[in-house]
Amino acid sequence: ILNVEQSPQSLHVQEGDSTNFTCSFPSSNFYALHWYRWETAKSPEALFVMTLNGDEKKKGRISATLNTKEGYSYLYIKGSQPEDSATYLCALRGSQGNLIFGKGTKLSVKP
Amino acid sequence: EPEVTQTPSHQVTQMGQEVILRCVPISNHLYFYWYRQILGQKVEFLVSFYNNEISEKSEIFDDQFSVERPDGSNFTLKIRSTKLEDSAMYFCASSAEKVVNQPQHFGDGTRLSIL
């Protein structure tokens, strides 16, 4: 059974701080890694789909890197804002297109 | 921006009753999925659907579950005889293609509470 782990489980930062969290996954038979941003009572919002070892993707103040050989991805947020408060989910794509999710990192940014 | 819509947002049902959760995927998408999240646990894959048939299903998706696309726009998940442990948030998702770099777009979810 494929297992995706995320750390930390939760994170509290001050506005303006930069932060990062980790997603770990089995490195064999890799297809793709998805990052989602999920605010309470809303739908998970797709941030990145990463497929190649060494991939780096950026969307505004949020960026992500991928290492498929060692089985991890980092998500970085530069200069955190209160509106960045959300749960950040990573998900490994299975061979049939299904997503295998981690438990998420819940980020709280205090003004 | 086109989005996936799910109804109802909250469904309360007595144990043993049938429930149907409805989803309208993004209109030009071809691949459809159901996931669920039991409170405090990970989001779990249930089933994927393409070309009017199930592509893949998880161990959770037993004979009590079924999916269909009755009219070319709606995509439904039916639970035949609900159990207490079916209480969860159910998410529908769709994607345009099955290629590895396509994101899946999620709806807001239906919170199912079984009494």
Short mmCIF file of N, CA, C and O in Angstrom, two decimals, chain B:
data_model
loop_
_atom_site.label_atom_id
_atom_site.label_comp_id
_atom_site.label_asym_id
_atom_site.label_seq_id
_atom_site.Cartn_x
_atom_site.Cartn_y
_atom_site.Cartn_z
N GLU B 1 -14.12 31.07 -13.85
CA GLU B 1 -13.43 29.80 -14.09
C GLU B 1 -14.41 28.64 -13.85
O GLU B 1 -15.12 28.64 -12.85
N PRO B 2 -14.46 27.67 -14.77
CA PRO B 2 -15.38 26.56 -14.59
C PRO B 2 -15.06 25.81 -13.31
O PRO B 2 -13.90 25.74 -12.90
N GLU B 3 -16.11 25.25 -12.68
CA GLU B 3 -15.86 24.53 -11.44
C GLU B 3 -16.75 23.29 -11.34
O GLU B 3 -17.76 23.18 -12.04
N VAL B 4 -16.35 22.41 -10.45
CA VAL B 4 -17.13 21.21 -10.15
C VAL B 4 -18.14 21.57 -9.07
O VAL B 4 -17.77 22.18 -8.06
N THR B 5 -19.39 21.23 -9.28
CA THR B 5 -20.40 21.55 -8.27
C THR B 5 -20.99 20.27 -7.69
O THR B 5 -21.20 19.29 -8.41
N GLN B 6 -21.24 20.30 -6.39
CA GLN B 6 -21.78 19.13 -5.71
C GLN B 6 -23.02 19.52 -4.91
O GLN B 6 -23.08 20.59 -4.31
N THR B 7 -24.01 18.63 -4.94
CA THR B 7 -25.21 18.82 -4.13
C THR B 7 -25.62 17.50 -3.49
O THR B 7 -25.40 16.43 -4.07
N PRO B 8 -26.24 17.53 -2.30
CA PRO B 8 -26.35 18.72 -1.45
C PRO B 8 -25.03 19.02 -0.75
O PRO B 8 -24.10 18.22 -0.84
N SER B 9 -24.96 20.11 -0.02
CA SER B 9 -23.73 20.40 0.71
C SER B 9 -23.68 19.57 2.00
O SER B 9 -22.61 19.22 2.49
N HIS B 10 -24.87 19.25 2.54
CA HIS B 10 -24.94 18.43 3.74
C HIS B 10 -26.15 17.51 3.63
O HIS B 10 -27.24 17.97 3.24
N GLN B 11 -25.94 16.23 3.89
CA GLN B 11 -27.00 15.23 3.82
C GLN B 11 -27.03 14.46 5.13
O GLN B 11 -25.99 13.91 5.54
N VAL B 12 -28.19 14.44 5.76
CA VAL B 12 -28.35 13.66 6.99
C VAL B 12 -29.31 12.52 6.68
O VAL B 12 -30.42 12.75 6.16
N THR B 13 -28.91 11.30 6.97
CA THR B 13 -29.69 10.11 6.58
C THR B 13 -29.68 9.09 7.71
O THR B 13 -28.68 8.97 8.42
N GLN B 14 -30.79 8.38 7.83
CA GLN B 14 -30.85 7.29 8.82
C GLN B 14 -30.05 6.09 8.32
O GLN B 14 -30.06 5.78 7.11
N MET B 15 -29.40 5.40 9.23
CA MET B 15 -28.67 4.19 8.90
C MET B 15 -29.60 3.21 8.16
O MET B 15 -30.77 3.05 8.54
N GLY B 16 -29.06 2.58 7.13
CA GLY B 16 -29.85 1.63 6.36
C GLY B 16 -30.55 2.24 5.15
O GLY B 16 -31.02 1.50 4.27
N GLN B 17 -30.64 3.55 5.11
CA GLN B 17 -31.29 4.22 3.98
C GLN B 17 -30.31 4.38 2.82
O GLN B 17 -29.09 4.40 3.00
N GLU B 18 -30.89 4.52 1.65
CA GLU B 18 -30.10 4.80 0.45
C GLU B 18 -29.84 6.30 0.35
O GLU B 18 -30.69 7.11 0.74
N VAL B 19 -28.67 6.66 -0.16
CA VAL B 19 -28.38 8.07 -0.37
C VAL B 19 -27.71 8.24 -1.74
O VAL B 19 -26.97 7.35 -2.20
N ILE B 20 -28.04 9.33 -2.41
CA ILE B 20 -27.41 9.65 -3.70
C ILE B 20 -26.76 11.01 -3.58
O ILE B 20 -27.43 12.00 -3.24
N LEU B 21 -25.47 11.05 -3.87
CA LEU B 21 -24.73 12.31 -3.88
C LEU B 21 -24.51 12.70 -5.34
O LEU B 21 -24.15 11.86 -6.17
N ARG B 22 -24.70 13.98 -5.60
CA ARG B 22 -24.68 14.42 -7.00
C ARG B 22 -23.51 15.37 -7.27
O ARG B 22 -23.11 16.16 -6.40
N CYS B 23 -23.03 15.30 -8.48
CA CYS B 23 -21.89 16.11 -8.90
C CYS B 23 -22.10 16.53 -10.34
O CYS B 23 -22.60 15.73 -11.16
N VAL B 24 -21.76 17.76 -10.66
CA VAL B 24 -21.69 18.19 -12.05
C VAL B 24 -20.24 18.54 -12.33
O VAL B 24 -19.72 19.55 -11.84
N PRO B 25 -19.53 17.67 -13.06
CA PRO B 25 -18.12 17.94 -13.36
C PRO B 25 -17.98 19.12 -14.33
O PRO B 25 -18.97 19.59 -14.89
N ILE B 26 -16.76 19.56 -14.53
CA ILE B 26 -16.48 20.60 -15.51
C ILE B 26 -16.82 20.06 -16.90
O ILE B 26 -16.51 18.90 -17.22
N SER B 27 -17.45 20.90 -17.73
CA SER B 27 -18.19 20.39 -18.90
C SER B 27 -17.33 19.65 -19.93
O SER B 27 -17.80 18.73 -20.54
N ASN B 28 -16.12 20.01 -20.16
CA ASN B 28 -15.34 19.32 -21.18
C ASN B 28 -14.42 18.25 -20.60
O ASN B 28 -13.55 17.72 -21.29
N HIS B 29 -14.60 17.94 -19.33
CA HIS B 29 -13.78 16.92 -18.69
C HIS B 29 -14.32 15.53 -18.97
O HIS B 29 -15.53 15.33 -19.16
N LEU B 30 -13.40 14.57 -19.00
CA LEU B 30 -13.77 13.21 -19.39
C LEU B 30 -13.58 12.18 -18.28
O LEU B 30 -14.12 11.08 -18.38
N TYR B 31 -12.80 12.54 -17.25
CA TYR B 31 -12.47 11.60 -16.19
C TYR B 31 -13.06 12.11 -14.89
O TYR B 31 -12.92 13.27 -14.55
N PHE B 32 -13.71 11.21 -14.16
CA PHE B 32 -14.45 11.62 -12.98
C PHE B 32 -14.07 10.71 -11.82
O PHE B 32 -13.79 9.52 -12.02
N TYR B 33 -14.08 11.30 -10.63
CA TYR B 33 -13.59 10.60 -9.45
C TYR B 33 -14.48 10.92 -8.25
O TYR B 33 -15.05 12.00 -8.16
N TRP B 34 -14.54 9.97 -7.33
CA TRP B 34 -15.09 10.23 -6.00
C TRP B 34 -14.02 9.88 -4.97
O TRP B 34 -13.33 8.85 -5.08
N TYR B 35 -13.92 10.78 -3.98
CA TYR B 35 -13.04 10.58 -2.83
C TYR B 35 -13.87 10.84 -1.59
O TYR B 35 -14.94 11.46 -1.65
N ARG B 36 -13.37 10.39 -0.45
CA ARG B 36 -14.03 10.76 0.80
C ARG B 36 -12.99 11.02 1.88
O ARG B 36 -11.85 10.53 1.80
N GLN B 37 -13.41 11.81 2.88
CA GLN B 37 -12.55 12.04 4.03
C GLN B 37 -13.37 11.84 5.29
O GLN B 37 -14.29 12.63 5.56
N ILE B 38 -13.06 10.79 6.03
CA ILE B 38 -13.63 10.60 7.36
C ILE B 38 -12.93 11.58 8.28
O ILE B 38 -11.71 11.81 8.14
N LEU B 39 -13.67 12.17 9.19
CA LEU B 39 -13.14 13.22 10.06
C LEU B 39 -11.83 12.79 10.70
O LEU B 39 -11.73 11.73 11.33
N GLY B 40 -10.80 13.62 10.51
CA GLY B 40 -9.51 13.36 11.15
C GLY B 40 -8.60 12.42 10.37
O GLY B 40 -7.48 12.16 10.80
N GLN B 41 -9.11 11.90 9.25
CA GLN B 41 -8.30 10.95 8.49
C GLN B 41 -7.91 11.55 7.13
O GLN B 41 -8.28 12.67 6.81
N LYS B 42 -7.15 10.78 6.37
CA LYS B 42 -6.72 11.24 5.05
C LYS B 42 -7.88 11.21 4.06
O LYS B 42 -8.83 10.42 4.21
N VAL B 43 -7.78 12.01 3.04
CA VAL B 43 -8.69 11.90 1.90
C VAL B 43 -8.38 10.57 1.20
O VAL B 43 -7.22 10.27 0.92
N GLU B 44 -9.44 9.78 0.93
CA GLU B 44 -9.24 8.44 0.35
C GLU B 44 -9.94 8.33 -1.00
O GLU B 44 -11.08 8.78 -1.15
N PHE B 45 -9.30 7.70 -1.92
CA PHE B 45 -9.88 7.44 -3.24
C PHE B 45 -10.96 6.37 -3.14
O PHE B 45 -10.79 5.35 -2.47
N LEU B 46 -12.07 6.60 -3.84
CA LEU B 46 -13.13 5.59 -3.90
C LEU B 46 -13.18 4.95 -5.29
O LEU B 46 -13.07 3.74 -5.43
N VAL B 47 -13.34 5.78 -6.33
CA VAL B 47 -13.61 5.24 -7.65
C VAL B 47 -13.27 6.26 -8.72
O VAL B 47 -13.34 7.48 -8.48
N SER B 48 -12.84 5.76 -9.89
CA SER B 48 -12.68 6.63 -11.06
C SER B 48 -13.57 6.09 -12.17
O SER B 48 -13.88 4.89 -12.23
N PHE B 49 -13.95 6.99 -13.09
CA PHE B 49 -15.00 6.67 -14.08
C PHE B 49 -14.63 7.35 -15.38
O PHE B 49 -14.28 8.54 -15.42
N TYR B 50 -14.68 6.57 -16.46
CA TYR B 50 -14.36 7.12 -17.79
C TYR B 50 -15.16 6.37 -18.83
O TYR B 50 -15.31 5.14 -18.74
N ASN B 51 -15.68 7.09 -19.78
CA ASN B 51 -16.38 6.46 -20.92
C ASN B 51 -17.51 5.56 -20.43
O ASN B 51 -17.69 4.43 -20.92
N ASN B 52 -18.23 6.07 -19.45
CA ASN B 52 -19.41 5.39 -18.91
C ASN B 52 -19.13 4.08 -18.21
O ASN B 52 -20.03 3.22 -18.10
N GLU B 53 -17.90 3.91 -17.73
CA GLU B 53 -17.66 2.74 -16.91
C GLU B 53 -16.58 3.02 -15.86
O GLU B 53 -15.81 3.96 -15.99
N ILE B 54 -16.57 2.20 -14.84
CA ILE B 54 -15.59 2.35 -13.78
C ILE B 54 -14.21 1.95 -14.30
O ILE B 54 -14.04 0.90 -14.92
N SER B 55 -13.22 2.85 -14.09
CA SER B 55 -11.84 2.56 -14.49
C SER B 55 -11.08 1.84 -13.38
O SER B 55 -10.30 0.93 -13.62
N GLU B 56 -11.31 2.32 -12.17
CA GLU B 56 -10.56 1.81 -11.03
C GLU B 56 -11.41 2.03 -9.79
O GLU B 56 -12.16 3.01 -9.71
N LYS B 57 -11.31 1.11 -8.83
CA LYS B 57 -12.00 1.32 -7.56
C LYS B 57 -11.14 0.82 -6.42
O LYS B 57 -10.31 -0.08 -6.60
N SER B 58 -11.35 1.42 -5.25
CA SER B 58 -10.58 1.01 -4.08
C SER B 58 -11.34 -0.08 -3.33
O SER B 58 -12.50 -0.39 -3.64
N GLU B 59 -10.68 -0.57 -2.29
CA GLU B 59 -11.31 -1.61 -1.44
C GLU B 59 -12.55 -1.07 -0.72
O GLU B 59 -13.44 -1.82 -0.35
N ILE B 60 -12.56 0.24 -0.50
CA ILE B 60 -13.71 0.85 0.19
C ILE B 60 -14.97 0.71 -0.67
O ILE B 60 -16.07 0.55 -0.17
N PHE B 61 -14.80 0.80 -1.96
CA PHE B 61 -15.92 0.83 -2.91
C PHE B 61 -16.46 -0.58 -3.10
O PHE B 61 -16.16 -1.27 -4.07
N ASP B 62 -17.27 -1.03 -2.12
CA ASP B 62 -17.81 -2.39 -2.18
C ASP B 62 -19.18 -2.38 -2.86
O ASP B 62 -19.58 -1.38 -3.48
N ASP B 63 -19.90 -3.48 -2.73
CA ASP B 63 -21.18 -3.64 -3.44
C ASP B 63 -22.25 -2.65 -3.00
O ASP B 63 -23.28 -2.53 -3.66
N GLN B 64 -22.03 -1.99 -1.87
CA GLN B 64 -23.00 -0.98 -1.40
C GLN B 64 -22.90 0.32 -2.19
O GLN B 64 -23.78 1.17 -2.12
N PHE B 65 -21.80 0.49 -2.91
CA PHE B 65 -21.55 1.72 -3.65
C PHE B 65 -21.80 1.50 -5.14
O PHE B 65 -21.51 0.42 -5.67
N SER B 66 -22.28 2.53 -5.80
CA SER B 66 -22.36 2.50 -7.26
C SER B 66 -22.24 3.93 -7.78
O SER B 66 -22.52 4.89 -7.04
N VAL B 67 -21.81 4.05 -9.02
CA VAL B 67 -21.71 5.36 -9.67
C VAL B 67 -22.38 5.27 -11.02
O VAL B 67 -22.42 4.21 -11.64
N GLU B 68 -22.88 6.40 -11.49
CA GLU B 68 -23.38 6.46 -12.84
C GLU B 68 -23.39 7.89 -13.34
O GLU B 68 -23.30 8.84 -12.55
N ARG B 69 -23.48 8.01 -14.63
CA ARG B 69 -23.58 9.31 -15.29
C ARG B 69 -24.86 9.26 -16.12
O ARG B 69 -24.82 8.98 -17.30
N PRO B 70 -25.98 9.53 -15.47
CA PRO B 70 -27.28 9.24 -16.08
C PRO B 70 -27.62 10.09 -17.31
O PRO B 70 -28.33 9.64 -18.19
N ASP B 71 -27.11 11.33 -17.37
CA ASP B 71 -27.60 12.22 -18.43
C ASP B 71 -26.51 13.01 -19.11
O ASP B 71 -26.78 14.02 -19.73
N GLY B 72 -25.28 12.59 -19.02
CA GLY B 72 -24.19 13.29 -19.70
C GLY B 72 -23.66 14.51 -18.99
O GLY B 72 -22.67 15.09 -19.43
N SER B 73 -24.32 14.93 -17.91
CA SER B 73 -23.76 16.05 -17.15
C SER B 73 -23.57 15.68 -15.68
O SER B 73 -22.53 15.93 -15.11
N ASN B 74 -24.57 15.04 -15.07
CA ASN B 74 -24.45 14.66 -13.67
C ASN B 74 -23.61 13.40 -13.52
O ASN B 74 -23.60 12.54 -14.39
N PHE B 75 -22.92 13.32 -12.39
CA PHE B 75 -22.15 12.13 -12.04
C PHE B 75 -22.54 11.83 -10.60
O PHE B 75 -22.36 12.67 -9.73
N THR B 76 -23.13 10.66 -10.36
CA THR B 76 -23.69 10.40 -9.03
C THR B 76 -22.99 9.25 -8.34
O THR B 76 -22.50 8.32 -8.98
N LEU B 77 -22.98 9.34 -7.01
CA LEU B 77 -22.51 8.26 -6.15
C LEU B 77 -23.69 7.81 -5.31
O LEU B 77 -24.30 8.63 -4.62
N LYS B 78 -24.02 6.53 -5.37
CA LYS B 78 -25.12 5.99 -4.59
C LYS B 78 -24.56 5.04 -3.54
O LYS B 78 -23.70 4.19 -3.84
N ILE B 79 -25.05 5.21 -2.32
CA ILE B 79 -24.75 4.24 -1.28
C ILE B 79 -26.06 3.55 -0.95
O ILE B 79 -27.04 4.21 -0.55
N ARG B 80 -26.12 2.27 -1.16
CA ARG B 80 -27.40 1.53 -1.14
C ARG B 80 -27.99 1.44 0.27
O ARG B 80 -29.15 1.73 0.48
N SER B 81 -27.23 1.04 1.21
CA SER B 81 -27.72 0.86 2.58
C SER B 81 -26.65 1.41 3.52
O SER B 81 -25.67 0.75 3.82
N THR B 82 -26.85 2.66 3.92
CA THR B 82 -25.79 3.38 4.62
C THR B 82 -25.51 2.80 6.00
O THR B 82 -26.40 2.29 6.69
N LYS B 83 -24.22 2.90 6.38
CA LYS B 83 -23.78 2.48 7.72
C LYS B 83 -23.25 3.70 8.45
O LYS B 83 -22.91 4.71 7.82
N LEU B 84 -23.13 3.58 9.75
CA LEU B 84 -22.59 4.70 10.53
C LEU B 84 -21.22 5.12 10.02
O LEU B 84 -20.90 6.32 9.95
N GLU B 85 -20.40 4.14 9.64
CA GLU B 85 -19.03 4.44 9.20
C GLU B 85 -18.95 5.08 7.81
O GLU B 85 -17.86 5.42 7.36
N ASP B 86 -20.08 5.24 7.15
CA ASP B 86 -20.10 5.97 5.88
C ASP B 86 -20.14 7.49 6.10
O ASP B 86 -20.03 8.25 5.14
N SER B 87 -20.30 7.91 7.35
CA SER B 87 -20.28 9.34 7.65
C SER B 87 -18.92 9.92 7.28
O SER B 87 -17.89 9.45 7.76
N ALA B 88 -18.92 10.90 6.40
CA ALA B 88 -17.66 11.46 5.89
C ALA B 88 -18.00 12.65 5.00
O ALA B 88 -19.16 12.90 4.68
N MET B 89 -16.96 13.34 4.56
CA MET B 89 -17.08 14.36 3.51
C MET B 89 -16.76 13.65 2.20
O MET B 89 -15.71 13.02 2.09
N TYR B 90 -17.66 13.75 1.24
CA TYR B 90 -17.48 13.10 -0.05
C TYR B 90 -17.17 14.16 -1.11
O TYR B 90 -17.92 15.12 -1.28
N PHE B 91 -16.07 13.96 -1.82
CA PHE B 91 -15.64 14.91 -2.84
C PHE B 91 -15.72 14.27 -4.22
O PHE B 91 -15.28 13.14 -4.42
N CYS B 92 -16.21 15.04 -5.15
CA CYS B 92 -16.18 14.67 -6.56
C CYS B 92 -15.05 15.45 -7.21
O CYS B 92 -14.76 16.60 -6.81
N ALA B 93 -14.39 14.86 -8.19
CA ALA B 93 -13.34 15.56 -8.92
C ALA B 93 -13.44 15.18 -10.39
O ALA B 93 -13.98 14.12 -10.74
N SER B 94 -12.90 16.05 -11.24
CA SER B 94 -12.86 15.72 -12.66
C SER B 94 -11.55 16.22 -13.25
O SER B 94 -10.91 17.13 -12.71
N SER B 95 -11.13 15.57 -14.33
CA SER B 95 -9.95 16.04 -15.05
C SER B 95 -10.20 15.92 -16.54
O SER B 95 -11.01 15.10 -16.99
N ALA B 96 -9.47 16.76 -17.30
CA ALA B 96 -9.68 16.80 -18.75
C ALA B 96 -9.12 15.56 -19.43
O ALA B 96 -9.73 15.01 -20.35
N GLU B 97 -7.97 15.17 -18.96
CA GLU B 97 -7.29 14.02 -19.57
C GLU B 97 -6.69 13.17 -18.48
O GLU B 97 -6.60 13.60 -17.33
N LYS B 98 -6.24 12.00 -18.86
CA LYS B 98 -5.65 11.11 -17.86
C LYS B 98 -4.13 11.23 -17.84
O LYS B 98 -3.46 10.52 -17.14
N VAL B 99 -3.58 12.18 -18.59
CA VAL B 99 -2.13 12.31 -18.63
C VAL B 99 -1.61 12.73 -17.26
O VAL B 99 -2.32 13.39 -16.49
N VAL B 100 -0.37 12.39 -16.97
CA VAL B 100 0.14 12.51 -15.60
C VAL B 100 0.20 13.94 -15.10
O VAL B 100 0.15 14.17 -13.90
N ASN B 101 0.29 14.93 -16.01
CA ASN B 101 0.47 16.29 -15.52
C ASN B 101 -0.83 17.09 -15.43
O ASN B 101 -0.81 18.29 -15.28
N GLN B 102 -1.97 16.41 -15.54
CA GLN B 102 -3.25 17.10 -15.42
C GLN B 102 -3.75 17.09 -13.99
O GLN B 102 -3.81 16.04 -13.35
N PRO B 103 -4.13 18.26 -13.46
CA PRO B 103 -4.69 18.28 -12.10
C PRO B 103 -6.11 17.73 -12.10
O PRO B 103 -6.78 17.71 -13.13
N GLN B 104 -6.54 17.29 -10.96
CA GLN B 104 -7.95 16.96 -10.76
C GLN B 104 -8.59 18.15 -10.05
O GLN B 104 -8.04 18.67 -9.09
N HIS B 105 -9.76 18.55 -10.54
CA HIS B 105 -10.47 19.70 -9.99
C HIS B 105 -11.58 19.19 -9.09
O HIS B 105 -12.40 18.38 -9.51
N PHE B 106 -11.58 19.69 -7.87
CA PHE B 106 -12.49 19.17 -6.85
C PHE B 106 -13.69 20.09 -6.63
O PHE B 106 -13.58 21.31 -6.77
N GLY B 107 -14.81 19.48 -6.25
CA GLY B 107 -15.95 20.24 -5.76
C GLY B 107 -15.79 20.57 -4.29
O GLY B 107 -14.80 20.19 -3.66
N ASP B 108 -16.79 21.30 -3.75
CA ASP B 108 -16.75 21.71 -2.34
C ASP B 108 -17.06 20.57 -1.38
O ASP B 108 -16.88 20.72 -0.18
N GLY B 109 -17.59 19.47 -1.91
CA GLY B 109 -17.86 18.31 -1.06
C GLY B 109 -19.29 18.27 -0.56
O GLY B 109 -19.99 19.28 -0.51
N THR B 110 -19.73 17.06 -0.21
CA THR B 110 -21.00 16.84 0.48
C THR B 110 -20.68 16.19 1.81
O THR B 110 -20.03 15.14 1.86
N ARG B 111 -21.14 16.84 2.90
CA ARG B 111 -20.94 16.22 4.22
C ARG B 111 -22.08 15.26 4.47
O ARG B 111 -23.25 15.67 4.52
N LEU B 112 -21.80 13.97 4.57
CA LEU B 112 -22.81 12.95 4.81
C LEU B 112 -22.77 12.53 6.26
O LEU B 112 -21.71 12.11 6.76
N SER B 113 -23.89 12.67 6.93
CA SER B 113 -24.00 12.28 8.34
C SER B 113 -25.01 11.16 8.45
O SER B 113 -26.18 11.34 8.05
N ILE B 114 -24.60 10.02 8.97
CA ILE B 114 -25.49 8.86 9.12
C ILE B 114 -25.87 8.74 10.61
O ILE B 114 -24.98 8.70 11.47
N LEU B 115 -27.17 8.70 10.86
CA LEU B 115 -27.64 8.66 12.25
C LEU B 115 -28.07 7.24 12.64
O LEU B 115 -28.51 6.49 11.77
#
